[in-house]
Amino acid sequence: MLCDVTTPQDLDDRFRETLAALPAAERRRDPADPITDDAPLTGAQVLDLFDAQVTSRQLDLAGRWLRSFGEGFYTIGSAGHEGNAAVAAALRPTDPALLHYRSGAFYCLRAAQAAAASPSGEPDSATDPAPTGDPESTADPTAGSDRRAGSDPASTDADSTADPDPAGPEPAPAGGFGAYADAARDVLRGMVASSEEPIAGGRHKVFGRADLAVVPTTSTIASHLPRAVGMGLAVERLRRLDSAGRRTGAGVRVGSGAGAAHVPWPPDAIVVCSFGDASVNHASATAAFNTAGWYDHAGLRIPVLFVCEDNGLGISVRSPEGWVEATLRAKPGIRYFSADGADPVRAYAVAAEAAAWVRRNRRPAVLHLRTVRLMGHAGADAESAYRSPAELAEDLDRDPVAATARLLVDAGVATGEELLARYDETGWQVRRLAEEVLGEPKLASAADVVSALAPRRPVRVARAVADAAARASGPGAGARAEAFGGKPPELTGPMTLAQSINAALADGMLDHPQMAIFGEDVAAKGGVYGVTKGLRDRFGPARVFDTLLDETSVLGLGLGAGLAGMLPVPEIQYLAYLHNAEDQLRGEAATMRFFSQGAFRNPMVVRVAGLAYQEGFGGHFHNDNSVAVLRDVPGLVVAVPARPDDAAPMLRTCLASAAVDGSVCVFLEPIALYHTRDLYADGDGEWLAGYPEPGAWVAGHVPIGRARVYRVGSADDLTIITFGNGVRMSLRAAAVLAEEGVGTRVVDLRWLAPLPVADIIRESSATGRVLVVDETRRSGGVGEGVIAALVDAGYVGAARRVAGVDSFVPLGPAARHVLVSTDAITDGARTLLAR
């Protein structure tokens, strides 16, 4: 009997009652025949959908059982959403999928598809345990550029103009639980935090496996959608490239040599991403829809199928009636399809229709899949606080697993008794597997937990830089000379910081054929400060391009591109704007290796113009001095080049680390130093530096986490530890102190994450007096990390900080009251020396 909270026992009892009450059909139907006269699925294929759905349902029940005695750690289930098995069936097992947390049936079906695929990656119709839709493997790759009549993305009549697969899938025999056992074991291992779990290794319960082309998503509120758009854009761009490599097997190799990228999906793959109805309202979802539609309007192709699974609830908050449909239909440039998840045949037909349309046209679409939510949001969710018994009963009447069972019995493919036997057998097998995984090991130490977070292989990174130098001075010398117009940068004389970064980006583009530079104003304008000037002309609009004005989308494009095999270098125009999109770095970029044990990675070098000291311009939004949000992201590399002769080698290191280790790097460029030429006096040119020729790149290599030390005078009296604009001010202060007989070591950290702790300790101990010059804020600033490193190392000398005030940076001369100055550094040093 239904109570005011739908418990696992309620759901199980109701399902059994439903099957027991189903009358047998008058005659049996051959499972090889269509389930109904005009259905695109055979009876056997619907049985496979049923088995996938039942496996998912039994996993939900097992999750609650495990939690009941403290051995399960995740109870958000898929009950009521099992209609997504039909979506999986309509896709190819090589279509990359980013799945939200109610995707159990999709995952089970995808695992069965992949297991049945032949070694070439194409489904074997003779043994395929589940239908695979859209067999148009020979679709014209240029078809997406033709806006034919009836393909207007604003149209909402999907039935009248979409292009369903006329042939339908090949017949397939019923698979039983054996086809889904591996998937069930994966999910159960995630529930109990087993270190044997194949994707996250016990770090989190996610749906993901590299061999299934299922990319783990680390959030539930649509933060993976911008990545999906980036993947779609990258898949399409790489598909159109045809350089030294050629497509082979299931993937594409773009370019040649050490810089080549292997794209893990077929050239005609589409990207699918699922999310809940409440997530439609999230800023990340809005950004993704807008970006996909924006690019479609601009004529660029992004083959992404968004799947909104609409159960009408965001935990306890209802989606207003009709809101989700109205919202999705209104998205410009995105084709709308709709289906009921409780109708497996229709859901499959519409999903196949949508997938075929996206695959053929290489354009985005959304499938609005109506579902229900059974057993609440999670195990601790008391639905009685916000739902009536009548509402719960209504949802139970739309149970998608019962609906599939009813279809099978009405068609004469099976009896209710037979289906109940399959249900019980699956339940017994799932419980048996649950008992097995209970004994598997858990992560046993902090080292185990962080092992997959952000590997550092400095020797390989150094070797990659050496290899790049060898190519630039050897077989690539001609192309390099041509790219630089016959005059390579090492022959142009002393450079500013901006010019050095520009030259290093060009060298990076030459060495990494999969590298792309993009962001607001970076192409035609060459960046607000001219840092990317001329790069589009040298390397073309496919590799250097402008994006729409949205930082979430810029980073999402980078995340997806990196996952697809590219080496993205997105630009965030100002540091203050990064905060609009920081979750794309924290929740998506930095966690990918952590939650996939390195099976997936999103290498990326994010260029950010930032920090303060722009004279007479901008106020806070163009002089943001806050980096705390970057420094506490585990595994993130944060580089701050102060001088031109550091900028190029540090950028080469970041690119090499991204390519070798899959690192996510933030290259924070001090705006005020971009065009600085002088150090001590006007016209001295001492902030300029020559660009090294490739033969000098190895000797000048800057490893991640190594500081640079300047010695002024005897260098025995004081150590100043600083970075960015602080380096120039500290050197000026050191010159003043030298006239007073004080010898100073100025330590440029260069890397804010990881901090160069060994260099900090060594140089501090050498003098016993440390002045930390921190242009960021006193609270949450870099200086706190430096002081903490000294304390942790047992440093016993004197220490003092000069830091920015805990304030936003105001406009005009008022900024001088809250920012560090050369005079403040000099005075701070004198106070420290007087102790």
Coordinates of C-alpha atoms in Angstrom, one line a residue, residues 246-529:
R246 CA 44.2 10.4 -41.8
R247 CA 41.2 9.0 -40.1
T248 CA 41.7 5.5 -38.9
G249 CA 39.5 3.1 -37.0
A250 CA 37.1 4.7 -34.5
G251 CA 39.1 7.9 -34.1
V252 CA 40.9 10.6 -36.0
R253 CA 44.5 11.5 -35.8
V254 CA 45.1 15.1 -36.5
G255 CA 48.7 16.3 -37.3
S256 CA 51.8 14.3 -36.9
G257 CA 54.8 14.0 -34.6
A258 CA 54.8 14.8 -30.9
G259 CA 52.1 17.4 -31.3
A260 CA 49.6 15.1 -32.9
A261 CA 46.2 14.6 -31.2
H262 CA 44.2 11.4 -31.1
V263 CA 40.5 12.2 -31.2
P264 CA 38.8 9.3 -29.4
W265 CA 35.5 9.3 -31.3
P266 CA 34.5 8.7 -34.9
P267 CA 34.4 11.7 -37.2
D268 CA 30.6 11.6 -37.5
A269 CA 30.0 11.2 -33.7
I270 CA 27.5 13.4 -32.0
V271 CA 27.8 14.6 -28.3
V272 CA 24.9 13.8 -26.0
C273 CA 24.4 15.4 -22.6
S274 CA 21.6 14.9 -20.1
F275 CA 20.3 17.1 -17.3
G276 CA 17.2 17.6 -15.2
D277 CA 14.4 20.1 -15.7
A278 CA 15.4 22.3 -12.8
S279 CA 18.9 22.7 -14.3
V280 CA 17.2 24.5 -17.3
N281 CA 17.2 27.5 -15.1
H282 CA 20.9 27.4 -14.1
A283 CA 23.3 29.9 -15.6
S284 CA 25.6 27.2 -16.9
A285 CA 22.7 25.7 -18.9
T286 CA 21.7 29.1 -20.2
A287 CA 25.3 29.7 -21.3
A288 CA 25.5 26.3 -23.1
F289 CA 22.2 26.8 -25.0
N290 CA 23.1 30.3 -25.9
T291 CA 26.6 29.4 -27.2
A292 CA 25.2 26.5 -29.2
G293 CA 22.6 28.7 -30.7
W294 CA 25.0 31.6 -31.3
Y295 CA 27.4 29.4 -33.2
D296 CA 24.6 27.9 -35.2
H297 CA 23.3 31.3 -36.1
A298 CA 26.9 32.2 -37.2
G299 CA 26.9 29.2 -39.5
L300 CA 29.3 27.0 -37.4
R301 CA 28.4 23.4 -36.7
I302 CA 28.0 21.9 -33.2
P303 CA 26.6 18.3 -33.2
V304 CA 25.2 18.2 -29.7
L305 CA 22.0 16.5 -28.5
F306 CA 20.8 18.0 -25.2
V307 CA 18.5 15.7 -23.3
C308 CA 16.3 17.3 -20.6
E309 CA 14.8 14.6 -18.4
D310 CA 11.8 16.4 -16.9
N311 CA 10.3 15.0 -13.8
G312 CA 8.8 18.3 -12.7
L313 CA 10.9 18.7 -9.6
G314 CA 14.2 20.2 -8.4
I315 CA 14.4 18.3 -5.1
S316 CA 11.2 19.9 -3.6
V317 CA 10.8 22.9 -5.9
R318 CA 8.3 22.3 -8.7
S319 CA 9.0 23.5 -12.3
P320 CA 5.9 25.6 -13.2
E321 CA 3.6 23.8 -15.6
G322 CA 4.7 24.3 -19.1
W323 CA 7.8 26.3 -18.2
V324 CA 10.4 23.7 -19.3
E325 CA 8.8 23.2 -22.7
A326 CA 8.4 26.9 -23.3
T327 CA 12.0 27.5 -22.3
L328 CA 13.4 24.8 -24.5
R329 CA 11.3 25.6 -27.5
A330 CA 12.4 29.2 -27.3
K331 CA 16.1 28.5 -27.6
P332 CA 17.2 30.0 -30.9
G333 CA 19.3 27.7 -33.1
I334 CA 18.3 24.6 -31.2
R335 CA 15.9 22.1 -32.7
Y336 CA 13.2 20.9 -30.3
F337 CA 12.0 17.3 -29.9
S338 CA 9.7 15.9 -27.3
A339 CA 8.8 12.4 -26.0
D340 CA 7.3 10.6 -23.1
G341 CA 9.7 8.4 -21.2
A342 CA 6.9 6.1 -20.2
D343 CA 6.4 5.2 -23.8
P344 CA 9.5 3.2 -24.8
V345 CA 8.6 2.8 -28.5
R346 CA 7.8 6.5 -29.0
A347 CA 10.7 7.6 -26.9
Y348 CA 13.1 5.5 -29.0
A349 CA 11.5 6.8 -32.3
V350 CA 11.8 10.4 -31.3
A351 CA 15.3 10.0 -29.9
A352 CA 16.5 8.2 -33.1
E353 CA 14.9 11.0 -35.1
A354 CA 16.7 13.6 -33.0
A355 CA 20.0 11.8 -33.2
A356 CA 19.8 11.3 -36.9
W357 CA 18.9 15.0 -37.4
V358 CA 21.9 16.1 -35.3
R359 CA 24.3 13.6 -37.0
R360 CA 23.2 14.6 -40.5
N361 CA 23.1 18.3 -40.1
R362 CA 25.8 18.7 -37.5
R363 CA 23.6 21.1 -35.6
P364 CA 22.3 21.2 -32.0
A365 CA 19.0 19.8 -30.8
V366 CA 17.2 19.2 -27.5
L367 CA 15.1 16.2 -26.6
H368 CA 12.6 17.0 -23.9
L369 CA 12.0 13.6 -22.2
R370 CA 9.1 13.6 -19.8
T371 CA 9.8 11.4 -16.8
V372 CA 8.7 10.9 -13.2
R373 CA 10.7 10.7 -10.0
L374 CA 10.1 7.6 -7.8
M375 CA 11.5 7.2 -4.2
G376 CA 12.2 10.8 -3.8
H377 CA 15.4 12.8 -4.5
A378 CA 17.6 10.6 -2.4
G379 CA 17.3 8.3 0.6
A380 CA 16.9 11.0 3.2
D381 CA 14.3 13.0 1.2
A382 CA 11.0 13.1 3.1
E383 CA 8.6 13.7 0.2
S384 CA 5.7 14.1 2.6
A385 CA 6.9 17.6 3.4
Y386 CA 6.0 18.8 -0.1
R387 CA 4.1 16.1 -2.0
S388 CA 0.7 14.6 -1.5
P389 CA -0.1 10.9 -1.5
A390 CA -2.2 11.6 -4.7
E391 CA 0.8 13.0 -6.5
L392 CA 2.9 10.1 -5.5
A393 CA 0.3 7.7 -6.7
E394 CA 0.0 9.5 -10.0
D395 CA 3.7 9.2 -10.6
L396 CA 3.6 5.5 -9.8
D397 CA 0.9 5.1 -12.5
R398 CA 3.5 6.4 -15.0
D399 CA 6.3 4.0 -13.9
P400 CA 8.3 3.6 -17.1
V401 CA 9.4 0.0 -16.2
A402 CA 5.8 -1.0 -15.7
A403 CA 4.9 0.7 -18.9
T404 CA 7.5 -1.3 -20.8
A405 CA 6.2 -4.5 -19.1
R406 CA 2.7 -3.7 -20.1
L407 CA 3.7 -3.2 -23.7
L408 CA 5.5 -6.5 -23.8
V409 CA 2.5 -8.4 -22.3
D410 CA -0.1 -6.6 -24.5
A411 CA 1.9 -7.5 -27.6
G412 CA 2.2 -11.1 -26.6
V413 CA 6.0 -11.1 -26.4
A414 CA 6.0 -12.2 -22.8
T415 CA 3.6 -12.8 -19.9
G416 CA 3.5 -10.9 -16.6
E417 CA 4.8 -14.0 -14.9
E418 CA 7.8 -14.3 -17.2
L419 CA 8.7 -10.7 -16.8
L420 CA 8.4 -11.0 -13.0
A421 CA 10.8 -13.9 -13.2
R422 CA 13.3 -11.7 -15.1
Y423 CA 12.8 -9.0 -12.5
D424 CA 13.5 -11.4 -9.6
E425 CA 16.5 -13.0 -11.3
T426 CA 18.0 -9.5 -12.0
G427 CA 17.3 -8.6 -8.4
W428 CA 19.0 -11.7 -7.1
Q429 CA 22.0 -11.1 -9.3
V430 CA 22.3 -7.4 -8.3
R431 CA 22.1 -8.3 -4.6
R432 CA 24.8 -11.0 -5.1
L433 CA 27.0 -8.5 -6.8
A434 CA 26.4 -6.0 -4.0
E435 CA 27.5 -8.5 -1.5
E436 CA 30.7 -9.1 -3.5
V437 CA 31.7 -5.5 -3.8
L438 CA 31.2 -4.9 -0.1
G439 CA 34.4 -6.7 0.5
E440 CA 36.5 -4.7 -2.0
P441 CA 39.1 -2.3 -0.7
K442 CA 38.5 1.4 -0.2
L443 CA 41.0 4.2 -0.8
A444 CA 43.4 3.7 2.1
S445 CA 45.4 6.9 2.3
A446 CA 45.6 10.6 1.3
A447 CA 48.2 9.6 -1.3
D448 CA 45.7 7.1 -2.8
V449 CA 43.0 9.8 -2.9
V450 CA 45.1 12.5 -4.7
S451 CA 47.2 10.1 -6.9
A452 CA 45.0 10.8 -10.0
L453 CA 44.5 14.5 -9.3
A454 CA 47.2 16.2 -11.2
P455 CA 50.3 14.2 -12.1
R456 CA 53.6 16.1 -12.4
R457 CA 56.2 14.6 -14.6
P458 CA 58.8 17.3 -14.9
V459 CA 61.4 15.2 -16.7
R460 CA 58.9 14.5 -19.5
V461 CA 57.8 18.1 -19.6
A462 CA 61.4 19.2 -19.9
R463 CA 61.9 16.6 -22.7
A464 CA 58.9 17.9 -24.5
V465 CA 60.4 21.4 -24.4
A466 CA 63.6 20.0 -25.7
D467 CA 61.8 18.2 -28.5
A468 CA 60.0 21.4 -29.4
A469 CA 63.3 23.2 -29.6
A470 CA 64.8 20.5 -31.8
R471 CA 61.8 20.7 -34.2
A472 CA 61.9 24.5 -34.3
S473 CA 65.6 24.6 -35.2
G474 CA 65.5 21.5 -37.4
P475 CA 62.7 20.2 -39.6
G476 CA 60.4 23.0 -38.6
A477 CA 62.8 25.8 -39.2
G478 CA 61.5 26.7 -42.6
A479 CA 57.9 26.8 -41.5
R480 CA 58.9 28.8 -38.5
A481 CA 60.7 31.4 -40.6
E482 CA 57.7 31.6 -42.9
A483 CA 55.3 32.1 -40.0
F484 CA 57.3 35.0 -38.7
G485 CA 57.6 36.6 -42.1
G486 CA 61.3 35.7 -42.5
K487 CA 62.3 37.4 -39.3
P488 CA 62.0 35.1 -36.2
P489 CA 61.5 36.8 -32.9
E490 CA 65.1 36.2 -31.7
L491 CA 66.3 38.6 -34.4
T492 CA 63.9 41.4 -33.6
G493 CA 65.7 42.8 -30.6
P494 CA 64.5 43.4 -27.0
M495 CA 60.8 42.7 -26.4
T496 CA 58.1 43.8 -24.0
L497 CA 56.2 41.2 -21.9
A498 CA 53.3 41.4 -24.4
Q499 CA 55.6 40.9 -27.4
S500 CA 57.3 37.9 -25.8
I501 CA 54.0 36.2 -25.0
N502 CA 52.8 36.8 -28.6
A503 CA 56.0 35.2 -30.0
A504 CA 55.7 32.3 -27.6
L505 CA 52.1 31.7 -28.6
A506 CA 53.1 31.6 -32.2
D507 CA 55.9 29.1 -31.5
G508 CA 53.3 27.1 -29.6
M509 CA 50.9 27.1 -32.5
L510 CA 53.7 25.9 -34.8
D511 CA 54.7 23.0 -32.5
H512 CA 51.2 21.9 -31.4
P513 CA 49.0 21.4 -34.5
Q514 CA 46.0 20.8 -32.3
M515 CA 46.4 24.1 -30.4
A516 CA 43.7 26.8 -30.7
I517 CA 43.6 30.3 -29.3
F518 CA 40.2 31.8 -28.7
G519 CA 38.3 34.3 -26.5
E520 CA 36.7 37.7 -26.7
D521 CA 38.5 40.0 -29.2
V522 CA 41.6 37.8 -29.6
A523 CA 41.3 37.3 -33.4
A524 CA 40.4 40.3 -35.5
K525 CA 41.5 42.8 -32.9
G526 CA 44.4 40.8 -31.6
G527 CA 43.4 41.2 -28.0
V528 CA 42.5 44.3 -26.0
Y529 CA 46.2 44.8 -25.3

